[in-house]
mmCIF file of C-alpha atoms in Angstrom:
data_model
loop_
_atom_site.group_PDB
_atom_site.id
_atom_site.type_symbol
_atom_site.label_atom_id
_atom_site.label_comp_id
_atom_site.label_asym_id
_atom_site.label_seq_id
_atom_site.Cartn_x
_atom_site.Cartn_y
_atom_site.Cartn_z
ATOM 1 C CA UNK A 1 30.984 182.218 99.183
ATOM 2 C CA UNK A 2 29.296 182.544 95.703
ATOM 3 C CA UNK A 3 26.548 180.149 94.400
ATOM 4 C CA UNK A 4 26.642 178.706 91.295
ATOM 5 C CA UNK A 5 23.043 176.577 90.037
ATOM 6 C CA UNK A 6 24.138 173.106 88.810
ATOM 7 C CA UNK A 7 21.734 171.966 85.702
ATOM 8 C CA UNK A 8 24.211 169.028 84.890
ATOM 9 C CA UNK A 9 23.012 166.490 81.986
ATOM 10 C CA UNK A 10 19.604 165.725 80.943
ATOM 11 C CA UNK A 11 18.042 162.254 81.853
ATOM 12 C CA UNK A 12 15.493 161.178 79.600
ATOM 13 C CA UNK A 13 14.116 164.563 78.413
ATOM 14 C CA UNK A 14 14.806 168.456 79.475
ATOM 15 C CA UNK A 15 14.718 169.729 82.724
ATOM 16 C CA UNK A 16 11.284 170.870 82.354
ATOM 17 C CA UNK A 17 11.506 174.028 84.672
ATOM 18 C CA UNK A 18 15.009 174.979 83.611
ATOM 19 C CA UNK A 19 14.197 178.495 82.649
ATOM 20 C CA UNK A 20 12.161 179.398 85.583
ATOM 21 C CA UNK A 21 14.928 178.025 87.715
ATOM 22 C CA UNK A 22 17.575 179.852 86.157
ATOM 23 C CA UNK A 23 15.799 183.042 86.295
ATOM 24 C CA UNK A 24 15.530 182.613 89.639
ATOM 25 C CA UNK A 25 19.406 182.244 90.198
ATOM 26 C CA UNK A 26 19.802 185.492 88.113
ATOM 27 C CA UNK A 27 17.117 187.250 90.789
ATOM 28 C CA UNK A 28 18.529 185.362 93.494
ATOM 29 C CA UNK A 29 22.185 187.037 92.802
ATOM 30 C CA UNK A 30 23.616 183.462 91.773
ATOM 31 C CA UNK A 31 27.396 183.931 90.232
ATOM 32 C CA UNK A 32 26.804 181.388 87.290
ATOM 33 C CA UNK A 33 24.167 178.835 85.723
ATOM 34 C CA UNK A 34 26.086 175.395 84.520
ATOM 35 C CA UNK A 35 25.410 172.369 82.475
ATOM 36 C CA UNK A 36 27.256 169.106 81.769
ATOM 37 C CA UNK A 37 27.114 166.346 79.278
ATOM 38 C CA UNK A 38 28.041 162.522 79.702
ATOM 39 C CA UNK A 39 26.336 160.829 76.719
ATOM 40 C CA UNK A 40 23.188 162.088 75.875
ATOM 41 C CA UNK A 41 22.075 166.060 76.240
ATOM 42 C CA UNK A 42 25.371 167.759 75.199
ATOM 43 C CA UNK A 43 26.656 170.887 77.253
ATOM 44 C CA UNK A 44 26.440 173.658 74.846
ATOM 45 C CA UNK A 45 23.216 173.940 73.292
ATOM 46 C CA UNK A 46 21.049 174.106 76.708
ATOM 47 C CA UNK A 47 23.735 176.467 78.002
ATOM 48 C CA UNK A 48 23.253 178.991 74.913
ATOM 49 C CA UNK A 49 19.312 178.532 74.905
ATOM 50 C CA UNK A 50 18.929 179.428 78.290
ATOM 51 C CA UNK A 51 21.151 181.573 78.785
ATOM 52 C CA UNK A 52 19.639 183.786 76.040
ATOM 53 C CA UNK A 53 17.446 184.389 78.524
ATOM 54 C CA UNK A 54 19.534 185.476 81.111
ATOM 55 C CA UNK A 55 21.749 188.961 81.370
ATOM 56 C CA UNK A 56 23.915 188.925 83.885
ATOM 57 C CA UNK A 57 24.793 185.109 85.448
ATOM 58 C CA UNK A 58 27.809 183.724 84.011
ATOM 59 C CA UNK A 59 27.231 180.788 81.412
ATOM 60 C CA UNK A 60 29.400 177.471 82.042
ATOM 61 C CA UNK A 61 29.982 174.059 81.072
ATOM 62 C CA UNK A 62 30.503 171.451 84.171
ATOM 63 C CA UNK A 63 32.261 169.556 82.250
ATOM 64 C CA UNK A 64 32.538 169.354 78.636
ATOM 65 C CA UNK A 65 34.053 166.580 77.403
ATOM 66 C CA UNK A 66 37.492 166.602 75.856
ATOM 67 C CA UNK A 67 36.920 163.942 73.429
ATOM 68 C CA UNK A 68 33.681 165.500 72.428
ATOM 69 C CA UNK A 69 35.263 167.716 70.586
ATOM 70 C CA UNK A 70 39.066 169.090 69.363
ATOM 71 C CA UNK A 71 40.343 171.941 71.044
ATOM 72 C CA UNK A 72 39.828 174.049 68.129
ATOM 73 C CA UNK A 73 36.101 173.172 68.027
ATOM 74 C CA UNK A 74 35.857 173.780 71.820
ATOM 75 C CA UNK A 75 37.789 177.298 71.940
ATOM 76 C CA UNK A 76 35.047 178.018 69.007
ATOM 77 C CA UNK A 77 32.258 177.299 70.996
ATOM 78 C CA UNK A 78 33.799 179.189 73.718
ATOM 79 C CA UNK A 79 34.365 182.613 71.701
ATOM 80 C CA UNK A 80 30.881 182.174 70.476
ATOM 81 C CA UNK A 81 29.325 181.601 73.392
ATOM 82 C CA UNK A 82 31.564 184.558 75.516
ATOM 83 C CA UNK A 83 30.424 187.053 72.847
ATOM 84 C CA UNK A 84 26.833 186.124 72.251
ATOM 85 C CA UNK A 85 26.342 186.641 76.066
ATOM 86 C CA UNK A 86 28.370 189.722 76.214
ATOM 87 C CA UNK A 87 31.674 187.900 78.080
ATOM 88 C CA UNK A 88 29.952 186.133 80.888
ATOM 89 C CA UNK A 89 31.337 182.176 79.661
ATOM 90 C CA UNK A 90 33.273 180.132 82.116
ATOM 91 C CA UNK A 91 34.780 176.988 80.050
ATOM 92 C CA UNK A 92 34.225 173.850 82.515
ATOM 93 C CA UNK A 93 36.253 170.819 80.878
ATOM 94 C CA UNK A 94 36.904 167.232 81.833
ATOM 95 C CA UNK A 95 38.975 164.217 80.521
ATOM 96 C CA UNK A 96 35.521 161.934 81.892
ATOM 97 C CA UNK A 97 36.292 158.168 81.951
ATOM 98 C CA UNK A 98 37.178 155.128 79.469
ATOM 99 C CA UNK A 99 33.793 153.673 79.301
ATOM 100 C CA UNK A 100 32.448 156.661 77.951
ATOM 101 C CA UNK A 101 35.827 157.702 76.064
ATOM 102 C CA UNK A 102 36.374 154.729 74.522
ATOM 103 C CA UNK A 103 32.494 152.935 74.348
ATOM 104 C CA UNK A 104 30.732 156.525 73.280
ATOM 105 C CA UNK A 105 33.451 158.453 71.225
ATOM 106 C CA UNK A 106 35.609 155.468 70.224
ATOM 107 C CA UNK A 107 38.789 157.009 71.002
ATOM 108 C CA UNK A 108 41.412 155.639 73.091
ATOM 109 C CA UNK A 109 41.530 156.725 76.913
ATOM 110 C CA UNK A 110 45.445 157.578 77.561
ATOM 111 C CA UNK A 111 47.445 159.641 79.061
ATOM 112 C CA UNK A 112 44.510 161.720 80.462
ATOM 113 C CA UNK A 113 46.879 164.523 82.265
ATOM 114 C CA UNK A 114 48.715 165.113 79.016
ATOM 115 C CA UNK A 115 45.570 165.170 76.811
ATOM 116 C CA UNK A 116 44.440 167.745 79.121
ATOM 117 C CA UNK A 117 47.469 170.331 79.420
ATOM 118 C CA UNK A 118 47.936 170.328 75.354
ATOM 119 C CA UNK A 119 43.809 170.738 74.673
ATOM 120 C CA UNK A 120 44.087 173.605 77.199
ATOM 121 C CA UNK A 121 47.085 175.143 75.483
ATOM 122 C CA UNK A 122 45.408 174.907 72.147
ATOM 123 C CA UNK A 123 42.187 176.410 73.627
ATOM 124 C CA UNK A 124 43.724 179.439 74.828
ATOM 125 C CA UNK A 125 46.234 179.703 71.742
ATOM 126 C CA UNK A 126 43.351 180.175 69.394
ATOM 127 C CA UNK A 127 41.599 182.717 71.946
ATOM 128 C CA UNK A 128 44.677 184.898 72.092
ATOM 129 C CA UNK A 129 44.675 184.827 68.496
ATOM 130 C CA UNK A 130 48.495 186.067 68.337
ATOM 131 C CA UNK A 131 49.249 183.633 65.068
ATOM 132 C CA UNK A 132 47.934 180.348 63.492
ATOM 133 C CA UNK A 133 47.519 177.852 65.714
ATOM 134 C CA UNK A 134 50.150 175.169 65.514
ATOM 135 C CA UNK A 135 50.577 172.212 68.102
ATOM 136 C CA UNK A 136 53.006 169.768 67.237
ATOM 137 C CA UNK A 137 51.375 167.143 68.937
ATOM 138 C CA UNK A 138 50.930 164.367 70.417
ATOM 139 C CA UNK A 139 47.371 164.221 70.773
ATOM 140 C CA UNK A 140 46.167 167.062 69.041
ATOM 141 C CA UNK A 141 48.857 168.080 66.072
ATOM 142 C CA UNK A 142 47.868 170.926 64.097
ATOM 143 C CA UNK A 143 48.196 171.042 61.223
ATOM 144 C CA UNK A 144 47.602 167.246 60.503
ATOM 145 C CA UNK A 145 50.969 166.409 59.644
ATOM 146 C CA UNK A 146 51.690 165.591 56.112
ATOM 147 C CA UNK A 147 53.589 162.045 57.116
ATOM 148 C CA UNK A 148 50.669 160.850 59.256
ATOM 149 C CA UNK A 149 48.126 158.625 57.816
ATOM 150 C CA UNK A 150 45.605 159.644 55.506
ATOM 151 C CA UNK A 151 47.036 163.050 55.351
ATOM 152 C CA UNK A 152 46.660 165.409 52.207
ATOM 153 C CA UNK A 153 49.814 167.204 52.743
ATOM 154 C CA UNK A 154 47.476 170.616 52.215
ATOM 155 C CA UNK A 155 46.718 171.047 56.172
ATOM 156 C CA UNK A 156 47.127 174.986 56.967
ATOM 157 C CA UNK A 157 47.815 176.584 60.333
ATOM 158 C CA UNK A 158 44.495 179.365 60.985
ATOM 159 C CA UNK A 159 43.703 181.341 63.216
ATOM 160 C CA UNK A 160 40.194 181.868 64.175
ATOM 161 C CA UNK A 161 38.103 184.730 61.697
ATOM 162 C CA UNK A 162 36.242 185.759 64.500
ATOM 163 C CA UNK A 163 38.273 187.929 66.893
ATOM 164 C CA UNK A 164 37.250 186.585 70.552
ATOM 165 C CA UNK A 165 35.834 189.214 73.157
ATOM 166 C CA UNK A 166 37.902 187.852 75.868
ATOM 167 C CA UNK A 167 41.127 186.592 75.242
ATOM 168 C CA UNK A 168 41.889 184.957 78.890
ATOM 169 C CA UNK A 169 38.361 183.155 79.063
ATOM 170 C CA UNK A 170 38.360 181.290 82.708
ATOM 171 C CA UNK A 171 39.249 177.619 82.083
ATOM 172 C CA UNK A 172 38.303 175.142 84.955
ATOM 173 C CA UNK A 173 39.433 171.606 85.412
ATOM 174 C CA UNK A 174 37.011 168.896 86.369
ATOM 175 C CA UNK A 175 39.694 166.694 88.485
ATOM 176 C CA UNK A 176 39.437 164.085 91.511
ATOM 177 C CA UNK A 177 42.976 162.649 92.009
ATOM 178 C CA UNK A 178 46.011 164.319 93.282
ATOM 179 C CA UNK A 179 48.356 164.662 90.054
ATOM 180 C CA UNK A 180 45.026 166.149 88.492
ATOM 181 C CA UNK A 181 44.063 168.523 90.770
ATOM 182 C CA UNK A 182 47.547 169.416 90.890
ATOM 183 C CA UNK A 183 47.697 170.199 87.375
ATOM 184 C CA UNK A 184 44.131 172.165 87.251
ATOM 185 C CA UNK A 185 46.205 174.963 89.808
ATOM 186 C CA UNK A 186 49.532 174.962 87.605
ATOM 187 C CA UNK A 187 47.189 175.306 84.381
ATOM 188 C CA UNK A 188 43.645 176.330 84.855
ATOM 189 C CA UNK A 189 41.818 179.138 86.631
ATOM 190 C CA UNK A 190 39.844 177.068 88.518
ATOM 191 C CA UNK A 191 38.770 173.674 89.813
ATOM 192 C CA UNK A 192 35.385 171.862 89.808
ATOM 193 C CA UNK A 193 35.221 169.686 92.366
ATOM 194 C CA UNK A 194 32.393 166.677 91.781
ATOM 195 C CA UNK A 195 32.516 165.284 95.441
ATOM 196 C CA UNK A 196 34.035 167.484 97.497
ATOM 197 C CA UNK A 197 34.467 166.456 101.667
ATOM 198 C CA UNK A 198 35.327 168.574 104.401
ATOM 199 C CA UNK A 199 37.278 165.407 105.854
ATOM 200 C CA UNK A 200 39.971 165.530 103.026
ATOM 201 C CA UNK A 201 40.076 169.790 102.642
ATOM 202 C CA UNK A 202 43.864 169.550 104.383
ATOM 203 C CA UNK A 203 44.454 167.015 101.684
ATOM 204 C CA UNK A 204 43.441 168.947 98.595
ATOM 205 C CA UNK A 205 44.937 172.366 99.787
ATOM 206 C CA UNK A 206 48.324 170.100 99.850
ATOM 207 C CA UNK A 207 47.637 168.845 95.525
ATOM 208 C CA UNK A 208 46.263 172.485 94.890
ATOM 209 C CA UNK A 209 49.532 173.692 96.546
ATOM 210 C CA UNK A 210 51.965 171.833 94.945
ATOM 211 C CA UNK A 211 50.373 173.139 91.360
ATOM 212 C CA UNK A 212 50.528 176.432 92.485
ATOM 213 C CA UNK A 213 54.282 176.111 93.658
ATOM 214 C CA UNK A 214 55.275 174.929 89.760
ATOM 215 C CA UNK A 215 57.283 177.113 87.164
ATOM 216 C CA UNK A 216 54.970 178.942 84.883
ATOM 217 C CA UNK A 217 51.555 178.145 87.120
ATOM 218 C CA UNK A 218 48.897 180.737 86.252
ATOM 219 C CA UNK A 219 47.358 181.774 89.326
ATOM 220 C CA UNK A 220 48.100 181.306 93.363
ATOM 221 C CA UNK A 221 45.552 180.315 95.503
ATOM 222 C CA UNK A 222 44.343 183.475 96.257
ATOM 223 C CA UNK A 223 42.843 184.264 92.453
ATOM 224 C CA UNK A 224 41.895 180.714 91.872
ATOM 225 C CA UNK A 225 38.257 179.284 91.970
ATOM 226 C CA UNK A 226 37.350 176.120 94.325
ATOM 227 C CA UNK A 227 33.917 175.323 92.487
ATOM 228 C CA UNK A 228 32.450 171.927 94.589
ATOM 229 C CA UNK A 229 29.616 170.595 93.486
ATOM 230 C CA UNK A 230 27.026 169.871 96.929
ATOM 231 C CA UNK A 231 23.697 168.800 97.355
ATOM 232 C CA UNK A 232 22.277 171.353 99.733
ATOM 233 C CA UNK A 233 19.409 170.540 101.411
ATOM 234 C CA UNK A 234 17.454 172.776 103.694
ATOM 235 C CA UNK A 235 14.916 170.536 106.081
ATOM 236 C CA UNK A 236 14.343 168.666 109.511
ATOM 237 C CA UNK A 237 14.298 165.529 107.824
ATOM 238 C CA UNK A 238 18.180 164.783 107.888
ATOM 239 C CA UNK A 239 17.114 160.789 106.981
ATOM 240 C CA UNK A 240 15.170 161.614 104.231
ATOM 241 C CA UNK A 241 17.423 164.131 102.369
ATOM 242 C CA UNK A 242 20.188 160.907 102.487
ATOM 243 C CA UNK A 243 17.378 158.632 101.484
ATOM 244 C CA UNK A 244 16.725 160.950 98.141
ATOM 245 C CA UNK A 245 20.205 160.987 97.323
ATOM 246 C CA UNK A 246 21.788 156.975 98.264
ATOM 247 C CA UNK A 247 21.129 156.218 94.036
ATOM 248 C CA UNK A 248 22.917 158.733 92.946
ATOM 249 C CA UNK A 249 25.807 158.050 95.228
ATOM 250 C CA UNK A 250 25.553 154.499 94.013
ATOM 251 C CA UNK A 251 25.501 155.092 90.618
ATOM 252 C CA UNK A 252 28.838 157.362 90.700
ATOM 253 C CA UNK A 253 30.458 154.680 92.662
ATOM 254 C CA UNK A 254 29.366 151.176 91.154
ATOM 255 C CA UNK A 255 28.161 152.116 87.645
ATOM 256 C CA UNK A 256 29.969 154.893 86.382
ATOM 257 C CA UNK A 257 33.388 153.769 85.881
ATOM 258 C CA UNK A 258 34.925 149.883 84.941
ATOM 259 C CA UNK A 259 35.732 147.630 87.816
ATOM 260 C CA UNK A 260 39.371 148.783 86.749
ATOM 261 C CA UNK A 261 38.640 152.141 86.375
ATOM 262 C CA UNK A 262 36.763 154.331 88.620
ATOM 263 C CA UNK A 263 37.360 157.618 89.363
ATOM 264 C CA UNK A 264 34.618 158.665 91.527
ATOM 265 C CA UNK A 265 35.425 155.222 93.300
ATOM 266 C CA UNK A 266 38.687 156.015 94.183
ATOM 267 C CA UNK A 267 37.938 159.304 95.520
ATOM 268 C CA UNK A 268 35.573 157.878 97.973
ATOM 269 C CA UNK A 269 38.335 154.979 98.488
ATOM 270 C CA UNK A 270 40.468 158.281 100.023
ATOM 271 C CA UNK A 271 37.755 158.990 102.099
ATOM 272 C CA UNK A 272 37.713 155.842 104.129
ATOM 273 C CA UNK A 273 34.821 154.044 102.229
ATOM 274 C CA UNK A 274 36.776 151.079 100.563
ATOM 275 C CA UNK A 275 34.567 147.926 102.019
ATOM 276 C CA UNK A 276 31.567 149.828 101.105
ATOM 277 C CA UNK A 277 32.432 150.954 97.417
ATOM 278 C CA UNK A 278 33.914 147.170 96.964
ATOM 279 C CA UNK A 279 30.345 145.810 98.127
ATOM 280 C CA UNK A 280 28.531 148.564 96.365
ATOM 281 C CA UNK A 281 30.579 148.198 92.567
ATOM 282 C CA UNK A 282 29.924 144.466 93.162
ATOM 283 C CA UNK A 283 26.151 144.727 93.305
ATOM 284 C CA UNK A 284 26.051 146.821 90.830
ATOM 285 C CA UNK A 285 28.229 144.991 88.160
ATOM 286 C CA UNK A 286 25.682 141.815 88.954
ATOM 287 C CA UNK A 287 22.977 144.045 88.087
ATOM 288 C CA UNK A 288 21.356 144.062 91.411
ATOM 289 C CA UNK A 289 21.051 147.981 92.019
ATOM 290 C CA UNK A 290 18.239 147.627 94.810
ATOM 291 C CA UNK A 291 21.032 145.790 96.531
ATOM 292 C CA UNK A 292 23.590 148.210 95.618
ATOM 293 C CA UNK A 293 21.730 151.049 97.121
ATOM 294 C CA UNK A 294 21.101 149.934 100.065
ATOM 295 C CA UNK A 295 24.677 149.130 100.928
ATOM 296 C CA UNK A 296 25.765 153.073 100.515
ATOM 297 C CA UNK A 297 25.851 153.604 104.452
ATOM 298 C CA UNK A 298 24.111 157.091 105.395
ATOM 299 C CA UNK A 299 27.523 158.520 106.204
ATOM 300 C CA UNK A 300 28.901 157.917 102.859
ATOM 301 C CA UNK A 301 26.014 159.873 101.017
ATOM 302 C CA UNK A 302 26.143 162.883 104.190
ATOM 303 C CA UNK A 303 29.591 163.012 103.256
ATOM 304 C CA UNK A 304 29.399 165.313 100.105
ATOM 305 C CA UNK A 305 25.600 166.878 101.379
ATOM 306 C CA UNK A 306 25.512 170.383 103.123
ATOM 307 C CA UNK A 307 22.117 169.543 104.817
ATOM 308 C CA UNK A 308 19.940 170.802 108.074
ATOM 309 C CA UNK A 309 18.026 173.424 109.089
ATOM 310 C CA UNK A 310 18.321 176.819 107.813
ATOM 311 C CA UNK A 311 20.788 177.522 110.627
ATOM 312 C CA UNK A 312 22.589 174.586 110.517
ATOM 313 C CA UNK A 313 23.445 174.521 106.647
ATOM 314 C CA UNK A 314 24.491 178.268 107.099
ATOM 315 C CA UNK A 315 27.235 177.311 109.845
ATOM 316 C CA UNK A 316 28.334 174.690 107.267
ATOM 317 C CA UNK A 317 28.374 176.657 104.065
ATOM 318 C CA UNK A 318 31.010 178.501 106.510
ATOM 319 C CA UNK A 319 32.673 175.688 106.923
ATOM 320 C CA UNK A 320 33.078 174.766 103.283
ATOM 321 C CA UNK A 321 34.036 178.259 102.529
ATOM 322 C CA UNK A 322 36.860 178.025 105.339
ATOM 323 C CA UNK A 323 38.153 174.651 104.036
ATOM 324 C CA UNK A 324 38.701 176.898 100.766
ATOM 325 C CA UNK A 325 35.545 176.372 98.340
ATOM 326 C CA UNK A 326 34.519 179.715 96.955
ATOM 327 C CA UNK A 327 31.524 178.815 95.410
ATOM 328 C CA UNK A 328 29.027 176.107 95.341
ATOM 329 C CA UNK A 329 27.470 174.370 92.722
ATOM 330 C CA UNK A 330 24.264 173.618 94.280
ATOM 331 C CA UNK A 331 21.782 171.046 92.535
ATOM 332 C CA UNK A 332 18.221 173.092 93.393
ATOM 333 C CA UNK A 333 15.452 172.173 91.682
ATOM 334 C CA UNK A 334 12.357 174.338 92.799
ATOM 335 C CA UNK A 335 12.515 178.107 92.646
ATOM 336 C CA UNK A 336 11.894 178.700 96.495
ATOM 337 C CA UNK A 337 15.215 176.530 97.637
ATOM 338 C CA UNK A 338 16.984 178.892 95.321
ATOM 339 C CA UNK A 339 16.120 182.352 96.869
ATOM 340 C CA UNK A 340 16.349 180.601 100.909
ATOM 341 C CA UNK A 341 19.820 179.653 99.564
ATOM 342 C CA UNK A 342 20.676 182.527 98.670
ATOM 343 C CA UNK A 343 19.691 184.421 102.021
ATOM 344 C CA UNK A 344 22.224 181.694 103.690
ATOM 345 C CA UNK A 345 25.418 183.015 102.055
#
C-alpha cells in the first residue's frame, strides 16, 4: 500500500499549512502530493508552487477538469509540469458534473464517456509527439474544421515545440459508475476512486475487469493503480471522527449534483443508502442543511472512513489493500497524523 496526501480544492482561501504538510509527506515516504479543482482554486498552480518545493513526491491533479481546459492545453500543462519537476507528474482528470459543466464553464454536459476517451487520446498524441496532432472530432476536432462555424479556414495541425520528458505520462480517471470505471482500465493507467467501500470491492474488480478484458486496453490489473480517496482517522473517539465528517458526506450527496443528476448520489444508491440520500438531497434542495446533516446515518459516513486505533486502522488499511486499492489518498491535515500514517503501512 502506498500513500498519497490529498490537498483537494481550496475553500475560501489556501490551505494555510500546505507546505509544511507536504514536506512532511516527502519525509514521511508519501508516493505523491495531489490537488483538485471544482470552481474556485484551480489544480495546477498550487500543484506547481508547492511542489517546487518538493524533490522527490510525485505531483498530481485529483481531478482536473475536462472542460477546464482542451486537451491540447491540458497535455501542455502536463509536459510542463513533468519536466519542471524532473518527471514526477501523474495527470488526474475528470468529466465532473452538469451543474458545474454547464453553470461554471457554459458548455454542454454530453456524452461524458466519449468526451473522455477522445481528450485522453489527444493528451497522449501530443505527448508522444510522433506528428501534428489531428482529431477529427467530435468533441475536440483539430484543426477547427474549415466548414464549421466561425472558422478561418487557416487552422494548422502542430505539434508541441517543447519535446516532453516523458512520453507515456500516467493518466488516471476520476470515475464512479460501472461503464466509467470500465473505461478508466481499457484507457487509463489508473483509477481515482472518490468514495471507495469495502462492501462493493467484488463489484468494482468485476467493471475494472471487464476494461481490462477489451481489445487494445493498456494495462491488466496487475500494472494498474487503484487510487481511493479515505478519510483516515487515527483515535478512540470512533463517534466523533463520523461527527467531523457527516457535512461533507452531505454535501457530496444532496448538494453537489442536480436532483437529476448525481453522481456521488448514485454511488451511495449502490451501496444500499437510497432512503437516506432521497431524505438527505431533499433537505438539502429546501435549503435546510442542519436538517440534511443530521439525516446522514453514522454508517453511511463510516462507510468510506478507515478509522480506529492505531491497530485497528492498520488491520483495515490491509483490508483495503486486499480488496485491491494500492494507494490511498488520505485527507491529513496536521503534520503528526502524516508520519503515524505512515508507520501503519
Amino acid at each position: 500500500m502506498k500513500l498519497g496526501l490529498q490537498l483537494g480544492y481550496w475553500g475560501q482561501g489556501p490551505i494555510d499549512n500546505a507546505p509544511a504538510l507536504i514536506a512532511a509527506a516527502e519525509e514521511a515516504g508519501f508516493e505523491a502530493v495531489f490537488t483538485a479543482e471544482s470552481w474556485g482554486s484551480d489544480a495546477y498552480t498550487p500543484l506547481a508552487w508547492w511542489g517546487a518545493a518538493t524533490e522527490r513526491i510525485k505531483l498530481g491533479t485529483s481531478v482536473a477538469q475536462l472542460s477546464a481546459r482542451p486537451p491540447t492545453s491540458l497535455a501542455m500543462h502536463a509536459l510542463t509540469l513533468d519536466h519542471l519537476s524532473g518527471g514526477r507528474h501523474i495527470v488526474g482528470l475528470g468529466v465532473s458534473g452538469p451543474q458545474v459543466v454547464e453553470g461554471w464553464y457554459g458548455q454542454p454536459f454530453t456524452k461524458p464517456l466519449a468526451r473522455t476517451r477522445e481528450y485522453v487520446q489527444v493528451v497522449r498524441d501530443v505527448l508522444a509527439r510522433e506528428a501534428p496532432v489531428r482529431n477529427p472530432g467530435p468533441h475536440y476536432p483539430l484543426p477547427y474544421p474549415v466548414d464549421a462555424p466561425g472558422s478561418s479556414g487557416l487552422g494548422k495541425s502542430l505539434k508541441p515545440i517543447t519535446h516532453p520528458l516523458r512520453a507515456d505520462i500516467p493518466i488516471w480517471l476520476g470515475a464512479e459508475g460501472p461503464k466509467n470505471v470500465a473505461q478508466t482500465a481499457e484507457i487509463a493507467d489508473g483509477w481515482l476512486a472518490i468514495f471507495y467501500s469495502l462492501r462493493l470491492a467484488d463489484q468494482y474488480e468485476e467493471w475494472l475487469a471487464e476494461g481490462f478484458g477489451r481489445p487494445g486496453a493498456r494495462r491488466s490489473r496487475d500494472d494498474f493503480e487503484v487510487a481511493a480517496t479515505a478519510q483516515v482517522v487515527i483515535t478512540d473517539d470512533v463517534a466523533a471522527a463520523i461527527e467531523r465528517y457527516r457535512p461533507s458526506t452531505a454535501l457530496y450527496v444532496g448538494g453537489m449534483g442536480a436532483k437529476e443528476k448525481n453522481f456521488h448520489a448514485e454511488l451511495y444508491r449502490r451501496m444500499g443508502y437510497g432512503d437516506a440520500v432521497d431524505e438527505i438531497g431533499a433537505l438539502f434542495r429546501a435549503g435546510k442543511k442542519a436538517e440534511a446533516m443530521a439525516a446522514v446515518p453514522d454508517e453511511m459516513v463510516r462507510e468510506t472512513m478507515i478509522v480506529g486505533t492505531a491497530d485497528e486502522v492498520r488491520a483495515q488499511i490491509k483490508q483495503w489493500e486486499a480488496a485491491g486499492v494500492s494507494m490511498l489518498l488520505v485527507t491529513a491535515r496536521d503534520t503528526g497524523t502524516i508520519a503515524e500514517l505512515a508507520t501503519l503501512v
